[in-house]
Structures are given as structure tokens and as C-alpha cells.
Amino acid sequence: LGYAEAVDGRELGWRWWWSPHNEHRIPLPRLFLVPLLRLTGDFRAGMHLEVLVEAAVALAMILAARRLRGRTSFADAFFPLLWLSWSNVEALLMMHMLSFVLPTAMTSAILLWIATRSGPLTARDSVWIGACLLGLPLCGGPGVTPAPALILWALYAVWNSFGSGADRRAGVIEMLVEIQVDL
């Protein structure tokens, strides 16, 4: 079964969601593409979504640079030129490229968080970063690649967020309770 069956409204079982597409298992990008295809009936909608996601990453980077620098600079034009350059045109003409764009956006979001935040992780930050880290491997190979380094950083950040000894154990328990309350 391909994406044409998704547009027809057929029931898509677990086997389809986990089936490889060009040697990649991409259930998370499919989770975005199937409703989009059913809503629009147009295969180009996935391409538009890819451009919107990359534009959002470029905007987030401009805003992060402004936050760090205190003002906007002409140098910030680098980010849209990087993410929305003509070199990506052919790649963005394939709906499957969402499986490359989503992990890039999630990795960029985590790195932007690291660059702009100071202080210990809050429970809300931990949930948000954890959701991104869980989503990365569900995007296939491009998501699996950055995941180990980011997971190691997240474990270090959580461990470092708390003091030492008993304070650390109490802090971890407090964070877990706070996460449950937020959910």
C-alpha cells in the first residue's frame, strides 16, 4: 500500500505504518502526511508542508539569534538562505522528504533550546525535549543519527539540574511528579 490508499480513505494497519519506504521506516512523517493527504487530496501538500517547516526553523533561528544578540542583524539573513536555498528545490519536490525535514526541525529545536536557555531543566522543558527525542527515531535514519548525542546531553542536563546526593534524588522525584501533573 502506498499513499494513494491513504487518500482513498482505506484503513491503514500497523503493517503499513511500519513498512519501509526507500529503506526507511517513517511512521512519524506518515502521521503528518496521511491526514494532510486526506484533507487536501493533493500530493503537493506534503511539499508545501516541508517548505513551511523549514521556514519555521529559519524564523526560529532568527528569533534565537536576536534573543542572544539583543537585536536583529543583516547577518540573520543567513538562516533563510541556508534552509530555503535553491539547492533544496529538487529535494523539496518529493513528498517523502518530510522524513528528512522533521528530524532536522526537531534537532534544531533542541539545539535552539540549548543555545537560548540558561539554568536547570524544568519539567515542561523535559517533556518537550523528551517528545522530540522520542520522535527522532520514528523519522527513519535521519532521526536516528543525532538522537544518541542529544540523549546523552539530555541525561547530563537532567542529572546536572539537581544538586548532589539526596538533593538529586528528591529533585528527580519532584520532576517526575511535576511531569505527571502537567500531563
PDB file of N, CA and C in Angstrom, residues 42-147:
ATOM      1  N   ASP A  42      -4.319  16.237  -2.316  1.00  0.00           N
ATOM      2  CA  ASP A  42      -3.283  16.710  -3.226  1.00  0.00           C
ATOM      3  C   ASP A  42      -1.914  16.284  -2.701  1.00  0.00           C
ATOM      4  N   PHE A  43      -1.166  15.573  -3.525  1.00  0.00           N
ATOM      5  CA  PHE A  43       0.145  15.088  -3.111  1.00  0.00           C
ATOM      6  C   PHE A  43       1.151  16.222  -2.947  1.00  0.00           C
ATOM      7  N   ARG A  44       0.872  17.380  -3.526  1.00  0.00           N
ATOM      8  CA  ARG A  44       1.779  18.516  -3.374  1.00  0.00           C
ATOM      9  C   ARG A  44       1.692  19.134  -1.985  1.00  0.00           C
ATOM     10  N   ALA A  45       0.670  18.809  -1.220  1.00  0.00           N
ATOM     11  CA  ALA A  45       0.501  19.385   0.113  1.00  0.00           C
ATOM     12  C   ALA A  45       1.678  19.031   1.011  1.00  0.00           C
ATOM     13  N   GLY A  46       2.215  17.827   0.873  1.00  0.00           N
ATOM     14  CA  GLY A  46       3.388  17.436   1.655  1.00  0.00           C
ATOM     15  C   GLY A  46       4.594  18.298   1.329  1.00  0.00           C
ATOM     16  N   MET A  47       4.727  18.669   0.064  1.00  0.00           N
ATOM     17  CA  MET A  47       5.832  19.532  -0.340  1.00  0.00           C
ATOM     18  C   MET A  47       5.685  20.913   0.284  1.00  0.00           C
ATOM     19  N   HIS A  48       4.463  21.424   0.314  1.00  0.00           N
ATOM     20  CA  HIS A  48       4.223  22.724   0.939  1.00  0.00           C
ATOM     21  C   HIS A  48       4.514  22.665   2.434  1.00  0.00           C
ATOM     22  N   LEU A  49       4.150  21.563   3.068  1.00  0.00           N
ATOM     23  CA  LEU A  49       4.420  21.392   4.496  1.00  0.00           C
ATOM     24  C   LEU A  49       5.924  21.403   4.770  1.00  0.00           C
ATOM     25  N   GLU A  50       6.699  20.762   3.910  1.00  0.00           N
ATOM     26  CA  GLU A  50       8.149  20.747   4.074  1.00  0.00           C
ATOM     27  C   GLU A  50       8.718  22.162   4.041  1.00  0.00           C
ATOM     28  N   VAL A  51       8.263  22.965   3.088  1.00  0.00           N
ATOM     29  CA  VAL A  51       8.740  24.346   2.977  1.00  0.00           C
ATOM     30  C   VAL A  51       8.332  25.151   4.208  1.00  0.00           C
ATOM     31  N   LEU A  52       7.100  24.954   4.681  1.00  0.00           N
ATOM     32  CA  LEU A  52       6.648  25.670   5.877  1.00  0.00           C
ATOM     33  C   LEU A  52       7.472  25.293   7.109  1.00  0.00           C
ATOM     34  N   VAL A  53       7.799  24.010   7.247  1.00  0.00           N
ATOM     35  CA  VAL A  53       8.605  23.568   8.394  1.00  0.00           C
ATOM     36  C   VAL A  53       9.998  24.182   8.314  1.00  0.00           C
ATOM     37  N   GLU A  54      10.608  24.177   7.145  1.00  0.00           N
ATOM     38  CA  GLU A  54      11.939  24.771   7.008  1.00  0.00           C
ATOM     39  C   GLU A  54      11.904  26.275   7.219  1.00  0.00           C
ATOM     40  N   ALA A  55      10.843  26.941   6.768  1.00  0.00           N
ATOM     41  CA  ALA A  55      10.695  28.380   7.013  1.00  0.00           C
ATOM     42  C   ALA A  55      10.538  28.653   8.504  1.00  0.00           C
ATOM     43  N   ALA A  56       9.811  27.782   9.212  1.00  0.00           N
ATOM     44  CA  ALA A  56       9.649  27.944  10.655  1.00  0.00           C
ATOM     45  C   ALA A  56      10.981  27.777  11.379  1.00  0.00           C
ATOM     46  N   VAL A  57      11.805  26.832  10.926  1.00  0.00           N
ATOM     47  CA  VAL A  57      13.134  26.644  11.530  1.00  0.00           C
ATOM     48  C   VAL A  57      13.982  27.891  11.295  1.00  0.00           C
ATOM     49  N   ALA A  58      13.948  28.436  10.084  1.00  0.00           N
ATOM     50  CA  ALA A  58      14.713  29.649   9.790  1.00  0.00           C
ATOM     51  C   ALA A  58      14.247  30.807  10.665  1.00  0.00           C
ATOM     52  N   LEU A  59      12.931  30.974  10.818  1.00  0.00           N
ATOM     53  CA  LEU A  59      12.401  32.043  11.668  1.00  0.00           C
ATOM     54  C   LEU A  59      12.813  31.840  13.124  1.00  0.00           C
ATOM     55  N   ALA A  60      12.740  30.605  13.602  1.00  0.00           N
ATOM     56  CA  ALA A  60      13.140  30.318  14.984  1.00  0.00           C
ATOM     57  C   ALA A  60      14.610  30.656  15.199  1.00  0.00           C
ATOM     58  N   MET A  61      15.441  30.384  14.203  1.00  0.00           N
ATOM     59  CA  MET A  61      16.861  30.700  14.341  1.00  0.00           C
ATOM     60  C   MET A  61      17.099  32.206  14.331  1.00  0.00           C
ATOM     61  N   ILE A  62      16.348  32.937  13.530  1.00  0.00           N
ATOM     62  CA  ILE A  62      16.458  34.402  13.534  1.00  0.00           C
ATOM     63  C   ILE A  62      16.061  34.951  14.900  1.00  0.00           C
ATOM     64  N   LEU A  63      14.952  34.449  15.439  1.00  0.00           N
ATOM     65  CA  LEU A  63      14.490  34.918  16.742  1.00  0.00           C
ATOM     66  C   LEU A  63      15.471  34.549  17.857  1.00  0.00           C
ATOM     67  N   ALA A  64      16.064  33.366  17.765  1.00  0.00           N
ATOM     68  CA  ALA A  64      17.054  32.959  18.764  1.00  0.00           C
ATOM     69  C   ALA A  64      18.303  33.837  18.675  1.00  0.00           C
ATOM     70  N   ALA A  65      18.749  34.130  17.466  1.00  0.00           N
ATOM     71  CA  ALA A  65      19.922  34.999  17.305  1.00  0.00           C
ATOM     72  C   ALA A  65      19.625  36.393  17.847  1.00  0.00           C
ATOM     73  N   ARG A  66      18.415  36.894  17.603  1.00  0.00           N
ATOM     74  CA  ARG A  66      18.037  38.205  18.136  1.00  0.00           C
ATOM     75  C   ARG A  66      18.012  38.168  19.669  1.00  0.00           C
ATOM     76  N   ARG A  67      17.516  37.096  20.221  1.00  0.00           N
ATOM     77  CA  ARG A  67      17.459  36.966  21.685  1.00  0.00           C
ATOM     78  C   ARG A  67      18.861  36.942  22.286  1.00  0.00           C
ATOM     79  N   LEU A  68      19.775  36.230  21.655  1.00  0.00           N
ATOM     80  CA  LEU A  68      21.136  36.142  22.167  1.00  0.00           C
ATOM     81  C   LEU A  68      21.916  37.446  21.964  1.00  0.00           C
ATOM     82  N   ARG A  69      21.689  38.087  20.822  1.00  0.00           N
ATOM     83  CA  ARG A  69      22.436  39.284  20.467  1.00  0.00           C
ATOM     84  C   ARG A  69      21.787  40.550  21.030  1.00  0.00           C
ATOM     85  N   GLY A  70      20.475  40.494  21.213  1.00  0.00           N
ATOM     86  CA  GLY A  70      19.753  41.664  21.694  1.00  0.00           C
ATOM     87  C   GLY A  70      19.160  42.506  20.585  1.00  0.00           C
ATOM     88  N   ARG A  71      19.447  42.173  19.346  1.00  0.00           N
ATOM     89  CA  ARG A  71      18.901  42.915  18.200  1.00  0.00           C
ATOM     90  C   ARG A  71      18.972  42.032  16.956  1.00  0.00           C
ATOM     91  N   THR A  72      18.235  42.432  15.942  1.00  0.00           N
ATOM     92  CA  THR A  72      18.285  41.729  14.663  1.00  0.00           C
ATOM     93  C   THR A  72      19.421  42.312  13.832  1.00  0.00           C
ATOM     94  N   SER A  73      20.071  41.474  13.056  1.00  0.00           N
ATOM     95  CA  SER A  73      21.200  41.902  12.245  1.00  0.00           C
ATOM     96  C   SER A  73      20.997  41.433  10.805  1.00  0.00           C
ATOM     97  N   PHE A  74      21.676  42.092   9.877  1.00  0.00           N
ATOM     98  CA  PHE A  74      21.619  41.641   8.487  1.00  0.00           C
ATOM     99  C   PHE A  74      22.193  40.231   8.347  1.00  0.00           C
ATOM    100  N   ALA A  75      23.072  39.856   9.239  1.00  0.00           N
ATOM    101  CA  ALA A  75      23.667  38.515   9.206  1.00  0.00           C
ATOM    102  C   ALA A  75      22.612  37.434   9.434  1.00  0.00           C
ATOM    103  N   ASP A  76      21.470  37.808  10.023  1.00  0.00           N
ATOM    104  CA  ASP A  76      20.412  36.827  10.259  1.00  0.00           C
ATOM    105  C   ASP A  76      19.767  36.342   8.957  1.00  0.00           C
ATOM    106  N   ALA A  77      20.026  37.024   7.870  1.00  0.00           N
ATOM    107  CA  ALA A  77      19.527  36.569   6.562  1.00  0.00           C
ATOM    108  C   ALA A  77      20.166  35.238   6.177  1.00  0.00           C
ATOM    109  N   PHE A  78      21.240  34.882   6.860  1.00  0.00           N
ATOM    110  CA  PHE A  78      21.900  33.602   6.611  1.00  0.00           C
ATOM    111  C   PHE A  78      20.951  32.431   6.807  1.00  0.00           C
ATOM    112  N   PHE A  79      20.079  32.505   7.828  1.00  0.00           N
ATOM    113  CA  PHE A  79      19.232  31.363   8.154  1.00  0.00           C
ATOM    114  C   PHE A  79      18.213  31.034   7.061  1.00  0.00           C
ATOM    115  N   PRO A  80      17.450  31.997   6.546  1.00  0.00           N
ATOM    116  CA  PRO A  80      16.555  31.638   5.435  1.00  0.00           C
ATOM    117  C   PRO A  80      17.322  31.196   4.188  1.00  0.00           C
ATOM    118  N   LEU A  81      18.478  31.806   3.961  1.00  0.00           N
ATOM    119  CA  LEU A  81      19.279  31.389   2.811  1.00  0.00           C
ATOM    120  C   LEU A  81      19.781  29.965   2.975  1.00  0.00           C
ATOM    121  N   LEU A  82      20.075  29.586   4.202  1.00  0.00           N
ATOM    122  CA  LEU A  82      20.531  28.222   4.471  1.00  0.00           C
ATOM    123  C   LEU A  82      19.400  27.215   4.275  1.00  0.00           C
ATOM    124  N   TRP A  83      18.254  27.474   4.888  1.00  0.00           N
ATOM    125  CA  TRP A  83      17.166  26.498   4.903  1.00  0.00           C
ATOM    126  C   TRP A  83      16.321  26.528   3.646  1.00  0.00           C
ATOM    127  N   LEU A  84      16.203  27.664   2.992  1.00  0.00           N
ATOM    128  CA  LEU A  84      15.302  27.785   1.844  1.00  0.00           C
ATOM    129  C   LEU A  84      16.055  28.111   0.562  1.00  0.00           C
ATOM    130  N   SER A  85      17.250  27.572   0.407  1.00  0.00           N
ATOM    131  CA  SER A  85      18.065  27.871  -0.762  1.00  0.00           C
ATOM    132  C   SER A  85      17.605  27.057  -1.973  1.00  0.00           C
ATOM    133  N   TRP A  86      18.078  27.472  -3.130  1.00  0.00           N
ATOM    134  CA  TRP A  86      17.730  26.768  -4.367  1.00  0.00           C
ATOM    135  C   TRP A  86      18.303  25.354  -4.388  1.00  0.00           C
ATOM    136  N   SER A  87      19.296  25.089  -3.587  1.00  0.00           N
ATOM    137  CA  SER A  87      19.878  23.746  -3.586  1.00  0.00           C
ATOM    138  C   SER A  87      18.901  22.698  -3.067  1.00  0.00           C
ATOM    139  N   ASN A  88      17.885  23.109  -2.331  1.00  0.00           N
ATOM    140  CA  ASN A  88      16.895  22.170  -1.801  1.00  0.00           C
ATOM    141  C   ASN A  88      15.690  21.975  -2.717  1.00  0.00           C
ATOM    142  N   VAL A  89      15.635  22.685  -3.823  1.00  0.00           N
ATOM    143  CA  VAL A  89      14.433  22.657  -4.657  1.00  0.00           C
ATOM    144  C   VAL A  89      14.079  21.243  -5.103  1.00  0.00           C
ATOM    145  N   GLU A  90      15.034  20.522  -5.649  1.00  0.00           N
ATOM    146  CA  GLU A  90      14.726  19.173  -6.134  1.00  0.00           C
ATOM    147  C   GLU A  90      14.303  18.253  -5.001  1.00  0.00           C
ATOM    148  N   ALA A  91      14.957  18.393  -3.856  1.00  0.00           N
ATOM    149  CA  ALA A  91      14.596  17.546  -2.718  1.00  0.00           C
ATOM    150  C   ALA A  91      13.187  17.869  -2.232  1.00  0.00           C
ATOM    151  N   LEU A  92      12.813  19.134  -2.226  1.00  0.00           N
ATOM    152  CA  LEU A  92      11.500  19.522  -1.738  1.00  0.00           C
ATOM    153  C   LEU A  92      10.378  19.174  -2.708  1.00  0.00           C
ATOM    154  N   LEU A  93      10.727  18.691  -3.883  1.00  0.00           N
ATOM    155  CA  LEU A  93       9.707  18.244  -4.837  1.00  0.00           C
ATOM    156  C   LEU A  93       9.293  16.799  -4.598  1.00  0.00           C
ATOM    157  N   MET A  94       9.808  16.203  -3.531  1.00  0.00           N
ATOM    158  CA  MET A  94       9.426  14.840  -3.176  1.00  0.00           C
ATOM    159  C   MET A  94       8.730  14.868  -1.823  1.00  0.00           C
ATOM    160  N   MET A  95       7.538  14.331  -1.763  1.00  0.00           N
ATOM    161  CA  MET A  95       6.772  14.338  -0.528  1.00  0.00           C
ATOM    162  C   MET A  95       7.486  13.544   0.562  1.00  0.00           C
ATOM    163  N   HIS A  96       8.256  12.572   0.186  1.00  0.00           N
ATOM    164  CA  HIS A  96       8.982  11.725   1.143  1.00  0.00           C
ATOM    165  C   HIS A  96      10.011  12.507   1.947  1.00  0.00           C
ATOM    166  N   MET A  97      10.429  13.672   1.480  1.00  0.00           N
ATOM    167  CA  MET A  97      11.470  14.433   2.151  1.00  0.00           C
ATOM    168  C   MET A  97      11.038  14.941   3.526  1.00  0.00           C
ATOM    169  N   LEU A  98       9.760  14.832   3.847  1.00  0.00           N
ATOM    170  CA  LEU A  98       9.321  15.199   5.195  1.00  0.00           C
ATOM    171  C   LEU A  98      10.032  14.332   6.228  1.00  0.00           C
ATOM    172  N   SER A  99      10.432  13.123   5.828  1.00  0.00           N
ATOM    173  CA  SER A  99      11.167  12.258   6.756  1.00  0.00           C
ATOM    174  C   SER A  99      12.587  12.768   6.995  1.00  0.00           C
ATOM    175  N   PHE A 100      13.049  13.720   6.212  1.00  0.00           N
ATOM    176  CA  PHE A 100      14.335  14.373   6.448  1.00  0.00           C
ATOM    177  C   PHE A 100      14.136  15.732   7.119  1.00  0.00           C
ATOM    178  N   VAL A 101      13.064  16.407   6.775  1.00  0.00           N
ATOM    179  CA  VAL A 101      12.802  17.747   7.293  1.00  0.00           C
ATOM    180  C   VAL A 101      12.376  17.699   8.763  1.00  0.00           C
ATOM    181  N   LEU A 102      11.519  16.749   9.142  1.00  0.00           N
ATOM    182  CA  LEU A 102      11.051  16.672  10.529  1.00  0.00           C
ATOM    183  C   LEU A 102      12.182  16.426  11.530  1.00  0.00           C
ATOM    184  N   PRO A 103      13.064  15.445  11.317  1.00  0.00           N
ATOM    185  CA  PRO A 103      14.144  15.272  12.300  1.00  0.00           C
ATOM    186  C   PRO A 103      15.097  16.468  12.350  1.00  0.00           C
ATOM    187  N   THR A 104      15.291  17.117  11.215  1.00  0.00           N
ATOM    188  CA  THR A 104      16.120  18.320  11.200  1.00  0.00           C
ATOM    189  C   THR A 104      15.471  19.414  12.035  1.00  0.00           C
ATOM    190  N   ALA A 105      14.162  19.561  11.899  1.00  0.00           N
ATOM    191  CA  ALA A 105      13.443  20.577  12.679  1.00  0.00           C
ATOM    192  C   ALA A 105      13.468  20.247  14.166  1.00  0.00           C
ATOM    193  N   MET A 106      13.281  18.980  14.519  1.00  0.00           N
ATOM    194  CA  MET A 106      13.304  18.600  15.940  1.00  0.00           C
ATOM    195  C   MET A 106      14.706  18.775  16.532  1.00  0.00           C
ATOM    196  N   THR A 107      15.727  18.392  15.791  1.00  0.00           N
ATOM    197  CA  THR A 107      17.100  18.577  16.260  1.00  0.00           C
ATOM    198  C   THR A 107      17.409  20.059  16.411  1.00  0.00           C
ATOM    199  N   SER A 108      16.998  20.860  15.438  1.00  0.00           N
ATOM    200  CA  SER A 108      17.214  22.307  15.513  1.00  0.00           C
ATOM    201  C   SER A 108      16.495  22.907  16.706  1.00  0.00           C
ATOM    202  N   ALA A 109      15.285  22.429  16.982  1.00  0.00           N
ATOM    203  CA  ALA A 109      14.529  22.947  18.126  1.00  0.00           C
ATOM    204  C   ALA A 109      15.267  22.666  19.433  1.00  0.00           C
ATOM    205  N   ILE A 110      15.799  21.460  19.575  1.00  0.00           N
ATOM    206  CA  ILE A 110      16.544  21.124  20.792  1.00  0.00           C
ATOM    207  C   ILE A 110      17.815  21.967  20.889  1.00  0.00           C
ATOM    208  N   LEU A 111      18.531  22.106  19.786  1.00  0.00           N
ATOM    209  CA  LEU A 111      19.766  22.898  19.802  1.00  0.00           C
ATOM    210  C   LEU A 111      19.481  24.373  20.076  1.00  0.00           C
ATOM    211  N   LEU A 112      18.378  24.888  19.548  1.00  0.00           N
ATOM    212  CA  LEU A 112      17.995  26.270  19.846  1.00  0.00           C
ATOM    213  C   LEU A 112      17.646  26.420  21.317  1.00  0.00           C
ATOM    214  N   TRP A 113      16.999  25.420  21.878  1.00  0.00           N
ATOM    215  CA  TRP A 113      16.683  25.472  23.298  1.00  0.00           C
ATOM    216  C   TRP A 113      17.978  25.512  24.114  1.00  0.00           C
ATOM    217  N   ILE A 114      18.939  24.683  23.743  1.00  0.00           N
ATOM    218  CA  ILE A 114      20.221  24.645  24.450  1.00  0.00           C
ATOM    219  C   ILE A 114      20.915  26.010  24.356  1.00  0.00           C
ATOM    220  N   ALA A 115      20.863  26.615  23.174  1.00  0.00           N
ATOM    221  CA  ALA A 115      21.572  27.873  22.949  1.00  0.00           C
ATOM    222  C   ALA A 115      20.939  29.053  23.682  1.00  0.00           C
ATOM    223  N   THR A 116      19.630  29.037  23.848  1.00  0.00           N
ATOM    224  CA  THR A 116      18.952  30.224  24.379  1.00  0.00           C
ATOM    225  C   THR A 116      18.570  30.125  25.846  1.00  0.00           C
ATOM    226  N   ARG A 117      18.610  28.965  26.437  1.00  0.00           N
ATOM    227  CA  ARG A 117      18.185  28.813  27.831  1.00  0.00           C
ATOM    228  C   ARG A 117      19.401  28.734  28.750  1.00  0.00           C
ATOM    229  N   SER A 118      19.188  29.198  29.941  1.00  0.00           N
ATOM    230  CA  SER A 118      20.214  29.014  30.960  1.00  0.00           C
ATOM    231  C   SER A 118      19.514  28.515  32.213  1.00  0.00           C
ATOM    232  N   GLY A 119      20.256  27.869  33.056  1.00  0.00           N
ATOM    233  CA  GLY A 119      19.659  27.334  34.266  1.00  0.00           C
ATOM    234  C   GLY A 119      19.234  25.896  34.077  1.00  0.00           C
ATOM    235  N   PRO A 120      18.667  25.328  35.126  1.00  0.00           N
ATOM    236  CA  PRO A 120      18.297  23.910  35.090  1.00  0.00           C
ATOM    237  C   PRO A 120      17.063  23.657  34.233  1.00  0.00           C
ATOM    238  N   LEU A 121      16.902  22.410  33.842  1.00  0.00           N
ATOM    239  CA  LEU A 121      15.718  21.998  33.089  1.00  0.00           C
ATOM    240  C   LEU A 121      14.486  22.062  33.983  1.00  0.00           C
ATOM    241  N   THR A 122      13.393  22.553  33.418  1.00  0.00           N
ATOM    242  CA  THR A 122      12.121  22.482  34.130  1.00  0.00           C
ATOM    243  C   THR A 122      11.404  21.223  33.673  1.00  0.00           C
ATOM    244  N   ALA A 123      10.351  20.858  34.357  1.00  0.00           N
ATOM    245  CA  ALA A 123       9.581  19.668  33.971  1.00  0.00           C
ATOM    246  C   ALA A 123       8.979  19.855  32.581  1.00  0.00           C
ATOM    247  N   ARG A 124       8.461  21.037  32.287  1.00  0.00           N
ATOM    248  CA  ARG A 124       7.875  21.297  30.967  1.00  0.00           C
ATOM    249  C   ARG A 124       8.931  21.176  29.873  1.00  0.00           C
ATOM    250  N   ASP A 125      10.123  21.714  30.114  1.00  0.00           N
ATOM    251  CA  ASP A 125      11.215  21.588  29.148  1.00  0.00           C
ATOM    252  C   ASP A 125      11.581  20.126  28.933  1.00  0.00           C
ATOM    253  N   SER A 126      11.624  19.369  30.024  1.00  0.00           N
ATOM    254  CA  SER A 126      11.974  17.948  29.930  1.00  0.00           C
ATOM    255  C   SER A 126      10.964  17.171  29.104  1.00  0.00           C
ATOM    256  N   VAL A 127       9.687  17.461  29.281  1.00  0.00           N
ATOM    257  CA  VAL A 127       8.645  16.777  28.495  1.00  0.00           C
ATOM    258  C   VAL A 127       8.789  17.138  27.024  1.00  0.00           C
ATOM    259  N   TRP A 128       8.991  18.405  26.742  1.00  0.00           N
ATOM    260  CA  TRP A 128       9.110  18.881  25.363  1.00  0.00           C
ATOM    261  C   TRP A 128      10.335  18.274  24.677  1.00  0.00           C
ATOM    262  N   ILE A 129      11.467  18.309  25.355  1.00  0.00           N
ATOM    263  CA  ILE A 129      12.693  17.742  24.788  1.00  0.00           C
ATOM    264  C   ILE A 129      12.558  16.230  24.658  1.00  0.00           C
ATOM    265  N   GLY A 130      11.952  15.582  25.653  1.00  0.00           N
ATOM    266  CA  GLY A 130      11.735  14.134  25.584  1.00  0.00           C
ATOM    267  C   GLY A 130      10.857  13.744  24.414  1.00  0.00           C
ATOM    268  N   ALA A 131       9.821  14.531  24.127  1.00  0.00           N
ATOM    269  CA  ALA A 131       8.948  14.243  22.977  1.00  0.00           C
ATOM    270  C   ALA A 131       9.736  14.344  21.672  1.00  0.00           C
ATOM    271  N   CYS A 132      10.582  15.352  21.563  1.00  0.00           N
ATOM    272  CA  CYS A 132      11.426  15.477  20.364  1.00  0.00           C
ATOM    273  C   CYS A 132      12.384  14.298  20.251  1.00  0.00           C
ATOM    274  N   LEU A 133      12.992  13.909  21.370  1.00  0.00           N
ATOM    275  CA  LEU A 133      13.942  12.791  21.346  1.00  0.00           C
ATOM    276  C   LEU A 133      13.255  11.475  20.996  1.00  0.00           C
ATOM    277  N   LEU A 134      12.028  11.284  21.473  1.00  0.00           N
ATOM    278  CA  LEU A 134      11.286  10.068  21.120  1.00  0.00           C
ATOM    279  C   LEU A 134      10.857  10.079  19.654  1.00  0.00           C
ATOM    280  N   GLY A 135      10.579  11.259  19.127  1.00  0.00           N
ATOM    281  CA  GLY A 135      10.140  11.370  17.746  1.00  0.00           C
ATOM    282  C   GLY A 135      11.252  11.185  16.728  1.00  0.00           C
ATOM    283  N   LEU A 136      12.478  11.480  17.112  1.00  0.00           N
ATOM    284  CA  LEU A 136      13.586  11.395  16.158  1.00  0.00           C
ATOM    285  C   LEU A 136      13.726  10.014  15.514  1.00  0.00           C
ATOM    286  N   PRO A 137      13.804   8.917  16.274  1.00  0.00           N
ATOM    287  CA  PRO A 137      13.967   7.607  15.629  1.00  0.00           C
ATOM    288  C   PRO A 137      12.751   7.192  14.798  1.00  0.00           C
ATOM    289  N   LEU A 138      11.606   7.791  15.038  1.00  0.00           N
ATOM    290  CA  LEU A 138      10.413   7.448  14.264  1.00  0.00           C
ATOM    291  C   LEU A 138      10.394   8.123  12.894  1.00  0.00           C
ATOM    292  N   CYS A 139      11.473   8.854  12.583  1.00  0.00           N
ATOM    293  CA  CYS A 139      11.602   9.500  11.274  1.00  0.00           C
ATOM    294  C   CYS A 139      12.597   8.766  10.381  1.00  0.00           C
ATOM    295  N   GLY A 140      13.034   7.601  10.779  1.00  0.00           N
ATOM    296  CA  GLY A 140      13.973   6.840   9.969  1.00  0.00           C
ATOM    297  C   GLY A 140      15.413   7.215  10.278  1.00  0.00           C
ATOM    298  N   GLY A 141      16.294   6.883   9.373  1.00  0.00           N
ATOM    299  CA  GLY A 141      17.721   7.107   9.547  1.00  0.00           C
ATOM    300  C   GLY A 141      18.107   8.536   9.880  1.00  0.00           C
ATOM    301  N   PRO A 142      17.527   9.536   9.222  1.00  0.00           N
ATOM    302  CA  PRO A 142      17.915  10.920   9.551  1.00  0.00           C
ATOM    303  C   PRO A 142      17.594  11.311  10.986  1.00  0.00           C
ATOM    304  N   GLY A 143      16.663  10.647  11.616  1.00  0.00           N
ATOM    305  CA  GLY A 143      16.353  10.940  13.005  1.00  0.00           C
ATOM    306  C   GLY A 143      17.190  10.128  13.975  1.00  0.00           C
ATOM    307  N   VAL A 144      17.610   8.955  13.537  1.00  0.00           N
ATOM    308  CA  VAL A 144      18.415   8.095  14.406  1.00  0.00           C
ATOM    309  C   VAL A 144      19.817   8.674  14.585  1.00  0.00           C
ATOM    310  N   THR A 145      20.323   9.346  13.572  1.00  0.00           N
ATOM    311  CA  THR A 145      21.695   9.850  13.592  1.00  0.00           C
ATOM    312  C   THR A 145      21.973  10.826  14.737  1.00  0.00           C
ATOM    313  N   PRO A 146      21.177  11.903  14.926  1.00  0.00           N
ATOM    314  CA  PRO A 146      21.501  12.845  16.009  1.00  0.00           C
ATOM    315  C   PRO A 146      21.011  12.389  17.383  1.00  0.00           C
ATOM    316  N   ALA A 147      20.135  11.392  17.431  1.00  0.00           N
ATOM    317  CA  ALA A 147      19.495  11.000  18.687  1.00  0.00           C
ATOM    318  C   ALA A 147      20.476  10.597  19.791  1.00  0.00           C
TER     319      ALA A 147
END
